[in-house]
């Protein structure tokens, strides 16, 4: 009897089997920061997958921007179901991805995390890569390990159309040209930071509010001499809900690299 095949419209998801880390790496104090806005359909699955990892000291901080679909209330329920391992920050308005990450990272550092991961809530970042990111950080003594779509072995979901692939490729090429940064995936949002590296970046002074937060963080790390390592990942398409990209985000994405370069020159 043949096995059931996914329908042509159903995305084929690539979920790597998590590597098993040795001690003391597996016992690292790791906090995963997850910004949310209308992610009620995805958040329970993401938290469940994170809790299932063989990382007993892993915690999750959900930063919700007053989601109309009740994501914040759902996050509170998850914090009760996983007491001591899931925390929630409720912000009163949708104030941008960058500000959400700064709030979550600041909370993680205040609570004693030694390592802080960034992940999207839409399941586009397969959880199975997280132990590999952590193992790479330990073994290379890097300040940050980036889950990269654009190094050999990295890939994008087949659901991404030609125009979306071209836009993503152009954005990376544009930013690398403007900032002269030796990172293949400068807009990557799936990464793991060493706590000392985050503190060196001066989080309260981060200016980017949208998706260029990722670029600004990479650029600051690069300019401050942090060791940056990229490992290949398969980037999935979101499972449910809508993308948060809009015209204001696109405008910031075009202007912010130029402003970052100017600010860095003034800093010298």
PDB file of C-alpha atoms in Angstrom:
ATOM      1  CA  UNK A   1       0.000   0.000   0.000  1.00  0.00           C
ATOM      2  CA  UNK A   2       1.484   3.350  -0.994  1.00  0.00           C
ATOM      3  CA  UNK A   3       1.979   6.087   1.577  1.00  0.00           C
ATOM      4  CA  UNK A   4      -0.242   9.129   1.447  1.00  0.00           C
ATOM      5  CA  UNK A   5       1.290  12.045  -0.440  1.00  0.00           C
ATOM      6  CA  UNK A   6       0.721  15.741   0.369  1.00  0.00           C
ATOM      7  CA  UNK A   7      -1.645  17.596  -1.941  1.00  0.00           C
ATOM      8  CA  UNK A   8      -0.028  19.858  -4.548  1.00  0.00           C
ATOM      9  CA  UNK A   9      -1.168  22.958  -2.628  1.00  0.00           C
ATOM     10  CA  UNK A  10       0.192  21.732   0.700  1.00  0.00           C
ATOM     11  CA  UNK A  11       3.772  22.904   1.459  1.00  0.00           C
ATOM     12  CA  UNK A  12       6.333  20.170   2.030  1.00  0.00           C
ATOM     13  CA  UNK A  13       7.897  20.952   5.405  1.00  0.00           C
ATOM     14  CA  UNK A  14      11.501  20.065   6.114  1.00  0.00           C
ATOM     15  CA  UNK A  15      11.987  19.399   9.814  1.00  0.00           C
ATOM     16  CA  UNK A  16      15.493  18.289  10.771  1.00  0.00           C
ATOM     17  CA  UNK A  17      15.894  15.840  13.608  1.00  0.00           C
ATOM     18  CA  UNK A  18      17.453  17.771  16.508  1.00  0.00           C
ATOM     19  CA  UNK A  19      21.010  16.831  17.362  1.00  0.00           C
ATOM     20  CA  UNK A  20      21.614  15.608  20.912  1.00  0.00           C
ATOM     21  CA  UNK A  21      24.056  17.880  22.706  1.00  0.00           C
ATOM     22  CA  UNK A  22      26.448  16.640  25.377  1.00  0.00           C
ATOM     23  CA  UNK A  23      26.589  18.137  28.850  1.00  0.00           C
ATOM     24  CA  UNK A  24      27.204  20.824  29.868  1.00  0.00           C
ATOM     25  CA  UNK A  25      26.019  22.255  26.513  1.00  0.00           C
ATOM     26  CA  UNK A  26      22.558  20.698  26.755  1.00  0.00           C
ATOM     27  CA  UNK A  27      22.075  22.345  30.153  1.00  0.00           C
ATOM     28  CA  UNK A  28      22.769  25.849  28.890  1.00  0.00           C
ATOM     29  CA  UNK A  29      20.564  28.644  30.186  1.00  0.00           C
ATOM     30  CA  UNK A  30      18.951  29.474  26.861  1.00  0.00           C
ATOM     31  CA  UNK A  31      16.022  31.837  26.319  1.00  0.00           C
ATOM     32  CA  UNK A  32      14.119  31.979  23.026  1.00  0.00           C
ATOM     33  CA  UNK A  33      12.520  35.368  22.298  1.00  0.00           C
ATOM     34  CA  UNK A  34       9.403  35.187  20.116  1.00  0.00           C
ATOM     35  CA  UNK A  35       7.630  38.422  19.056  1.00  0.00           C
ATOM     36  CA  UNK A  36       3.957  37.910  18.171  1.00  0.00           C
ATOM     37  CA  UNK A  37       1.147  39.758  16.478  1.00  0.00           C
ATOM     38  CA  UNK A  38      -1.892  37.694  15.479  1.00  0.00           C
ATOM     39  CA  UNK A  39      -0.109  34.345  15.774  1.00  0.00           C
ATOM     40  CA  UNK A  40      -2.737  32.401  17.738  1.00  0.00           C
ATOM     41  CA  UNK A  41      -2.800  29.680  15.075  1.00  0.00           C
ATOM     42  CA  UNK A  42       0.959  29.087  15.287  1.00  0.00           C
ATOM     43  CA  UNK A  43       2.155  29.874  18.813  1.00  0.00           C
ATOM     44  CA  UNK A  44       0.942  26.694  20.603  1.00  0.00           C
ATOM     45  CA  UNK A  45       2.687  24.468  18.055  1.00  0.00           C
ATOM     46  CA  UNK A  46       5.916  26.476  18.295  1.00  0.00           C
ATOM     47  CA  UNK A  47       5.986  26.427  22.095  1.00  0.00           C
ATOM     48  CA  UNK A  48       5.170  22.713  22.125  1.00  0.00           C
ATOM     49  CA  UNK A  49       8.065  21.967  19.785  1.00  0.00           C
ATOM     50  CA  UNK A  50      10.459  24.072  21.850  1.00  0.00           C
ATOM     51  CA  UNK A  51       9.419  22.396  25.094  1.00  0.00           C
ATOM     52  CA  UNK A  52       9.997  18.974  23.498  1.00  0.00           C
ATOM     53  CA  UNK A  53      13.671  19.696  22.795  1.00  0.00           C
ATOM     54  CA  UNK A  54      16.244  17.964  24.991  1.00  0.00           C
ATOM     55  CA  UNK A  55      17.272  21.320  26.473  1.00  0.00           C
ATOM     56  CA  UNK A  56      15.969  21.294  30.063  1.00  0.00           C
ATOM     57  CA  UNK A  57      16.926  24.898  30.887  1.00  0.00           C
ATOM     58  CA  UNK A  58      15.377  26.377  27.757  1.00  0.00           C
ATOM     59  CA  UNK A  59      12.871  29.159  28.392  1.00  0.00           C
ATOM     60  CA  UNK A  60      10.608  31.115  26.058  1.00  0.00           C
ATOM     61  CA  UNK A  61       9.708  34.796  26.269  1.00  0.00           C
ATOM     62  CA  UNK A  62       6.704  35.743  24.134  1.00  0.00           C
ATOM     63  CA  UNK A  63       6.460  39.464  23.343  1.00  0.00           C
ATOM     64  CA  UNK A  64       2.923  40.214  22.213  1.00  0.00           C
ATOM     65  CA  UNK A  65       1.865  43.522  20.677  1.00  0.00           C
ATOM     66  CA  UNK A  66      -1.761  43.478  21.871  1.00  0.00           C
ATOM     67  CA  UNK A  67      -2.830  41.018  19.165  1.00  0.00           C
ATOM     68  CA  UNK A  68      -6.525  41.340  18.219  1.00  0.00           C
ATOM     69  CA  UNK A  69      -6.783  37.570  17.713  1.00  0.00           C
ATOM     70  CA  UNK A  70      -6.054  36.794  21.371  1.00  0.00           C
ATOM     71  CA  UNK A  71      -2.428  35.667  21.003  1.00  0.00           C
ATOM     72  CA  UNK A  72      -1.551  37.437  24.256  1.00  0.00           C
ATOM     73  CA  UNK A  73      -4.191  35.574  26.244  1.00  0.00           C
ATOM     74  CA  UNK A  74      -3.121  32.311  24.648  1.00  0.00           C
ATOM     75  CA  UNK A  75       0.489  33.051  25.609  1.00  0.00           C
ATOM     76  CA  UNK A  76      -0.616  33.530  29.210  1.00  0.00           C
ATOM     77  CA  UNK A  77      -2.287  30.110  29.161  1.00  0.00           C
ATOM     78  CA  UNK A  78       0.902  28.573  27.792  1.00  0.00           C
ATOM     79  CA  UNK A  79       2.856  30.241  30.609  1.00  0.00           C
ATOM     80  CA  UNK A  80       0.591  28.430  33.092  1.00  0.00           C
ATOM     81  CA  UNK A  81       0.853  25.112  31.251  1.00  0.00           C
ATOM     82  CA  UNK A  82       4.660  25.438  31.220  1.00  0.00           C
ATOM     83  CA  UNK A  83       5.170  27.223  34.514  1.00  0.00           C
ATOM     84  CA  UNK A  84       8.656  28.609  34.955  1.00  0.00           C
ATOM     85  CA  UNK A  85       9.585  28.016  31.331  1.00  0.00           C
ATOM     86  CA  UNK A  86       7.322  30.396  29.397  1.00  0.00           C
ATOM     87  CA  UNK A  87       7.033  34.105  30.144  1.00  0.00           C
ATOM     88  CA  UNK A  88       4.980  36.823  28.459  1.00  0.00           C
ATOM     89  CA  UNK A  89       5.543  40.519  27.840  1.00  0.00           C
ATOM     90  CA  UNK A  90       2.390  42.417  26.894  1.00  0.00           C
ATOM     91  CA  UNK A  91       2.923  45.609  24.943  1.00  0.00           C
ATOM     92  CA  UNK A  92       0.033  47.998  24.481  1.00  0.00           C
ATOM     93  CA  UNK A  93       0.448  48.582  20.740  1.00  0.00           C
ATOM     94  CA  UNK A  94       2.078  47.261  17.595  1.00  0.00           C
ATOM     95  CA  UNK A  95       5.398  49.076  17.937  1.00  0.00           C
ATOM     96  CA  UNK A  96       7.604  47.170  15.509  1.00  0.00           C
ATOM     97  CA  UNK A  97       9.623  43.976  15.452  1.00  0.00           C
ATOM     98  CA  UNK A  98      12.818  45.678  16.597  1.00  0.00           C
ATOM     99  CA  UNK A  99      11.302  47.159  19.743  1.00  0.00           C
ATOM    100  CA  UNK A 100       9.667  43.822  20.555  1.00  0.00           C
ATOM    101  CA  UNK A 101      12.983  42.006  20.291  1.00  0.00           C
ATOM    102  CA  UNK A 102      14.755  44.607  22.433  1.00  0.00           C
ATOM    103  CA  UNK A 103      12.091  44.170  25.132  1.00  0.00           C
ATOM    104  CA  UNK A 104      12.347  40.385  25.015  1.00  0.00           C
ATOM    105  CA  UNK A 105      16.139  40.263  24.930  1.00  0.00           C
ATOM    106  CA  UNK A 106      16.375  42.720  27.797  1.00  0.00           C
ATOM    107  CA  UNK A 107      14.039  40.529  29.867  1.00  0.00           C
ATOM    108  CA  UNK A 108      16.068  37.414  28.987  1.00  0.00           C
ATOM    109  CA  UNK A 109      19.331  39.033  30.099  1.00  0.00           C
ATOM    110  CA  UNK A 110      17.757  40.353  33.311  1.00  0.00           C
ATOM    111  CA  UNK A 111      16.565  36.841  34.130  1.00  0.00           C
ATOM    112  CA  UNK A 112      20.053  35.370  33.756  1.00  0.00           C
ATOM    113  CA  UNK A 113      20.085  33.819  30.280  1.00  0.00           C
ATOM    114  CA  UNK A 114      23.565  32.960  29.032  1.00  0.00           C
ATOM    115  CA  UNK A 115      22.303  32.518  25.444  1.00  0.00           C
ATOM    116  CA  UNK A 116      19.413  34.237  23.674  1.00  0.00           C
ATOM    117  CA  UNK A 117      17.763  32.992  20.484  1.00  0.00           C
ATOM    118  CA  UNK A 118      15.567  34.876  18.026  1.00  0.00           C
ATOM    119  CA  UNK A 119      12.756  33.011  16.272  1.00  0.00           C
ATOM    120  CA  UNK A 120       9.676  33.947  14.257  1.00  0.00           C
ATOM    121  CA  UNK A 121       6.353  32.744  15.643  1.00  0.00           C
ATOM    122  CA  UNK A 122       5.045  31.550  12.264  1.00  0.00           C
ATOM    123  CA  UNK A 123       7.000  28.244  12.203  1.00  0.00           C
ATOM    124  CA  UNK A 124       9.166  29.409   9.289  1.00  0.00           C
ATOM    125  CA  UNK A 125      12.225  28.654  11.444  1.00  0.00           C
ATOM    126  CA  UNK A 126      12.299  24.877  12.073  1.00  0.00           C
ATOM    127  CA  UNK A 127      12.846  24.267  15.789  1.00  0.00           C
ATOM    128  CA  UNK A 128      15.054  21.262  15.050  1.00  0.00           C
ATOM    129  CA  UNK A 129      17.943  23.563  14.137  1.00  0.00           C
ATOM    130  CA  UNK A 130      18.099  25.185  17.574  1.00  0.00           C
ATOM    131  CA  UNK A 131      20.380  22.582  19.255  1.00  0.00           C
ATOM    132  CA  UNK A 132      22.681  22.820  16.221  1.00  0.00           C
ATOM    133  CA  UNK A 133      22.871  26.599  16.624  1.00  0.00           C
ATOM    134  CA  UNK A 134      23.699  26.151  20.300  1.00  0.00           C
ATOM    135  CA  UNK A 135      26.307  23.481  19.642  1.00  0.00           C
ATOM    136  CA  UNK A 136      27.941  25.655  16.983  1.00  0.00           C
ATOM    137  CA  UNK A 137      28.043  28.624  19.343  1.00  0.00           C
ATOM    138  CA  UNK A 138      29.797  26.551  21.991  1.00  0.00           C
ATOM    139  CA  UNK A 139      32.229  24.826  19.637  1.00  0.00           C
ATOM    140  CA  UNK A 140      33.301  27.963  17.735  1.00  0.00           C
ATOM    141  CA  UNK A 141      33.197  30.451  20.632  1.00  0.00           C
ATOM    142  CA  UNK A 142      31.180  32.762  18.369  1.00  0.00           C
ATOM    143  CA  UNK A 143      29.278  35.799  19.584  1.00  0.00           C
ATOM    144  CA  UNK A 144      26.360  34.944  17.298  1.00  0.00           C
ATOM    145  CA  UNK A 145      25.400  31.979  15.114  1.00  0.00           C
ATOM    146  CA  UNK A 146      23.080  32.750  12.212  1.00  0.00           C
ATOM    147  CA  UNK A 147      20.670  30.301  10.625  1.00  0.00           C
ATOM    148  CA  UNK A 148      21.385  31.184   7.004  1.00  0.00           C
ATOM    149  CA  UNK A 149      19.371  30.650   3.833  1.00  0.00           C
ATOM    150  CA  UNK A 150      22.219  31.788   1.600  1.00  0.00           C
ATOM    151  CA  UNK A 151      25.244  29.691   2.527  1.00  0.00           C
ATOM    152  CA  UNK A 152      25.874  26.330   0.808  1.00  0.00           C
ATOM    153  CA  UNK A 153      23.256  23.889   2.030  1.00  0.00           C
ATOM    154  CA  UNK A 154      20.740  26.601   2.900  1.00  0.00           C
ATOM    155  CA  UNK A 155      17.411  26.780   1.073  1.00  0.00           C
ATOM    156  CA  UNK A 156      14.016  28.448   0.825  1.00  0.00           C
ATOM    157  CA  UNK A 157      10.557  26.936   0.887  1.00  0.00           C
ATOM    158  CA  UNK A 158       9.229  25.787  -2.453  1.00  0.00           C
ATOM    159  CA  UNK A 159       6.171  27.942  -1.670  1.00  0.00           C
ATOM    160  CA  UNK A 160       8.238  31.059  -2.233  1.00  0.00           C
ATOM    161  CA  UNK A 161       7.531  32.429  -5.709  1.00  0.00           C
ATOM    162  CA  UNK A 162      10.065  33.875  -8.106  1.00  0.00           C
ATOM    163  CA  UNK A 163       9.312  37.502  -7.210  1.00  0.00           C
ATOM    164  CA  UNK A 164       9.678  36.841  -3.483  1.00  0.00           C
ATOM    165  CA  UNK A 165      12.984  35.037  -4.012  1.00  0.00           C
ATOM    166  CA  UNK A 166      14.284  37.875  -6.181  1.00  0.00           C
ATOM    167  CA  UNK A 167      13.254  40.482  -3.614  1.00  0.00           C
ATOM    168  CA  UNK A 168      14.964  38.605  -0.791  1.00  0.00           C
ATOM    169  CA  UNK A 169      18.130  38.108  -2.843  1.00  0.00           C
ATOM    170  CA  UNK A 170      18.166  41.749  -3.901  1.00  0.00           C
ATOM    171  CA  UNK A 171      17.718  42.947  -0.303  1.00  0.00           C
ATOM    172  CA  UNK A 172      20.694  40.902   0.867  1.00  0.00           C
ATOM    173  CA  UNK A 173      22.869  42.072  -2.027  1.00  0.00           C
ATOM    174  CA  UNK A 174      21.873  45.709  -1.465  1.00  0.00           C
ATOM    175  CA  UNK A 175      22.609  45.661   2.267  1.00  0.00           C
ATOM    176  CA  UNK A 176      25.939  43.871   1.822  1.00  0.00           C
ATOM    177  CA  UNK A 177      26.986  46.412  -0.800  1.00  0.00           C
ATOM    178  CA  UNK A 178      26.046  49.421   1.342  1.00  0.00           C
ATOM    179  CA  UNK A 179      27.519  48.110   4.600  1.00  0.00           C
ATOM    180  CA  UNK A 180      30.427  45.979   3.267  1.00  0.00           C
ATOM    181  CA  UNK A 181      29.497  43.223   5.695  1.00  0.00           C
ATOM    182  CA  UNK A 182      30.876  39.656   5.256  1.00  0.00           C
ATOM    183  CA  UNK A 183      27.573  37.945   6.098  1.00  0.00           C
ATOM    184  CA  UNK A 184      25.705  35.953   3.460  1.00  0.00           C
ATOM    185  CA  UNK A 185      22.239  36.261   5.015  1.00  0.00           C
ATOM    186  CA  UNK A 186      22.218  39.783   6.468  1.00  0.00           C
ATOM    187  CA  UNK A 187      18.410  39.850   6.869  1.00  0.00           C
ATOM    188  CA  UNK A 188      18.246  36.500   8.719  1.00  0.00           C
ATOM    189  CA  UNK A 189      15.900  36.396  11.699  1.00  0.00           C
ATOM    190  CA  UNK A 190      16.821  32.975  13.148  1.00  0.00           C
ATOM    191  CA  UNK A 191      19.940  33.241  15.275  1.00  0.00           C
ATOM    192  CA  UNK A 192      21.503  32.609  18.657  1.00  0.00           C
ATOM    193  CA  UNK A 193      23.460  35.187  20.651  1.00  0.00           C
ATOM    194  CA  UNK A 194      25.903  34.865  23.500  1.00  0.00           C
ATOM    195  CA  UNK A 195      24.703  37.085  26.355  1.00  0.00           C
ATOM    196  CA  UNK A 196      28.014  38.958  26.486  1.00  0.00           C
ATOM    197  CA  UNK A 197      27.722  39.730  22.759  1.00  0.00           C
ATOM    198  CA  UNK A 198      24.231  41.181  23.208  1.00  0.00           C
ATOM    199  CA  UNK A 199      25.372  43.384  26.082  1.00  0.00           C
ATOM    200  CA  UNK A 200      28.212  44.720  23.922  1.00  0.00           C
ATOM    201  CA  UNK A 201      25.687  45.878  21.296  1.00  0.00           C
ATOM    202  CA  UNK A 202      23.932  48.324  23.672  1.00  0.00           C
ATOM    203  CA  UNK A 203      20.375  47.139  23.055  1.00  0.00           C
ATOM    204  CA  UNK A 204      18.610  50.280  24.382  1.00  0.00           C
ATOM    205  CA  UNK A 205      20.226  52.368  21.628  1.00  0.00           C
ATOM    206  CA  UNK A 206      18.993  50.173  18.751  1.00  0.00           C
ATOM    207  CA  UNK A 207      17.014  52.443  16.398  1.00  0.00           C
ATOM    208  CA  UNK A 208      15.437  50.073  13.866  1.00  0.00           C
ATOM    209  CA  UNK A 209      11.802  49.315  14.564  1.00  0.00           C
ATOM    210  CA  UNK A 210      10.981  46.985  11.661  1.00  0.00           C
ATOM    211  CA  UNK A 211      12.670  44.101   9.905  1.00  0.00           C
ATOM    212  CA  UNK A 212      15.909  46.087   9.481  1.00  0.00           C
ATOM    213  CA  UNK A 213      16.451  45.376  13.167  1.00  0.00           C
ATOM    214  CA  UNK A 214      18.126  42.186  11.928  1.00  0.00           C
ATOM    215  CA  UNK A 215      20.508  44.191   9.734  1.00  0.00           C
ATOM    216  CA  UNK A 216      21.354  46.681  12.486  1.00  0.00           C
ATOM    217  CA  UNK A 217      22.135  43.889  14.946  1.00  0.00           C
ATOM    218  CA  UNK A 218      24.407  42.141  12.444  1.00  0.00           C
ATOM    219  CA  UNK A 219      26.140  45.396  11.563  1.00  0.00           C
ATOM    220  CA  UNK A 220      26.771  46.340  15.175  1.00  0.00           C
ATOM    221  CA  UNK A 221      28.146  42.884  15.901  1.00  0.00           C
ATOM    222  CA  UNK A 222      30.433  43.074  12.873  1.00  0.00           C
ATOM    223  CA  UNK A 223      31.706  46.584  13.626  1.00  0.00           C
ATOM    224  CA  UNK A 224      32.402  45.636  17.251  1.00  0.00           C
ATOM    225  CA  UNK A 225      34.473  42.626  16.283  1.00  0.00           C
ATOM    226  CA  UNK A 226      32.063  39.873  17.274  1.00  0.00           C
ATOM    227  CA  UNK A 227      32.750  36.471  15.756  1.00  0.00           C
ATOM    228  CA  UNK A 228      29.817  35.646  13.456  1.00  0.00           C
ATOM    229  CA  UNK A 229      29.184  32.124  12.151  1.00  0.00           C
ATOM    230  CA  UNK A 230      26.525  31.071   9.636  1.00  0.00           C
ATOM    231  CA  UNK A 231      25.085  27.572   9.364  1.00  0.00           C
ATOM    232  CA  UNK A 232      22.684  26.441   6.604  1.00  0.00           C
ATOM    233  CA  UNK A 233      18.972  26.104   7.318  1.00  0.00           C
ATOM    234  CA  UNK A 234      15.868  25.425   5.268  1.00  0.00           C
ATOM    235  CA  UNK A 235      13.535  28.392   5.622  1.00  0.00           C
ATOM    236  CA  UNK A 236       9.893  27.346   5.639  1.00  0.00           C
ATOM    237  CA  UNK A 237       6.874  29.365   4.538  1.00  0.00           C
ATOM    238  CA  UNK A 238       4.582  30.512   7.356  1.00  0.00           C
ATOM    239  CA  UNK A 239       1.929  27.962   8.370  1.00  0.00           C
ATOM    240  CA  UNK A 240      -1.012  30.293   9.027  1.00  0.00           C
ATOM    241  CA  UNK A 241      -1.795  33.999   9.138  1.00  0.00           C
ATOM    242  CA  UNK A 242      -0.536  36.914   7.104  1.00  0.00           C
ATOM    243  CA  UNK A 243       2.894  38.451   6.579  1.00  0.00           C
ATOM    244  CA  UNK A 244       3.500  41.672   8.546  1.00  0.00           C
ATOM    245  CA  UNK A 245       5.419  43.380   5.709  1.00  0.00           C
ATOM    246  CA  UNK A 246       4.013  46.714   4.528  1.00  0.00           C
ATOM    247  CA  UNK A 247       5.079  49.900   2.736  1.00  0.00           C
ATOM    248  CA  UNK A 248       6.596  51.525   5.818  1.00  0.00           C
ATOM    249  CA  UNK A 249       8.710  48.429   6.456  1.00  0.00           C
ATOM    250  CA  UNK A 250       9.921  48.441   2.855  1.00  0.00           C
ATOM    251  CA  UNK A 251      10.879  52.123   3.069  1.00  0.00           C
ATOM    252  CA  UNK A 252      12.822  51.565   6.280  1.00  0.00           C
ATOM    253  CA  UNK A 253      14.575  48.597   4.673  1.00  0.00           C
ATOM    254  CA  UNK A 254      15.823  50.854   1.867  1.00  0.00           C
ATOM    255  CA  UNK A 255      16.914  53.786   4.045  1.00  0.00           C
ATOM    256  CA  UNK A 256      18.203  52.189   7.242  1.00  0.00           C
ATOM    257  CA  UNK A 257      21.469  50.712   5.828  1.00  0.00           C
ATOM    258  CA  UNK A 258      22.485  54.177   4.605  1.00  0.00           C
ATOM    259  CA  UNK A 259      21.736  55.668   8.020  1.00  0.00           C
ATOM    260  CA  UNK A 260      23.638  52.880   9.764  1.00  0.00           C
ATOM    261  CA  UNK A 261      26.698  53.516   7.612  1.00  0.00           C
ATOM    262  CA  UNK A 262      26.555  57.248   8.314  1.00  0.00           C
ATOM    263  CA  UNK A 263      26.182  56.699  12.064  1.00  0.00           C
ATOM    264  CA  UNK A 264      29.111  54.268  12.143  1.00  0.00           C
ATOM    265  CA  UNK A 265      31.350  56.729  10.313  1.00  0.00           C
ATOM    266  CA  UNK A 266      30.381  59.462  12.785  1.00  0.00           C
ATOM    267  CA  UNK A 267      31.223  57.102  15.656  1.00  0.00           C
ATOM    268  CA  UNK A 268      34.852  56.695  14.558  1.00  0.00           C
TER     269      UNK A 268
END
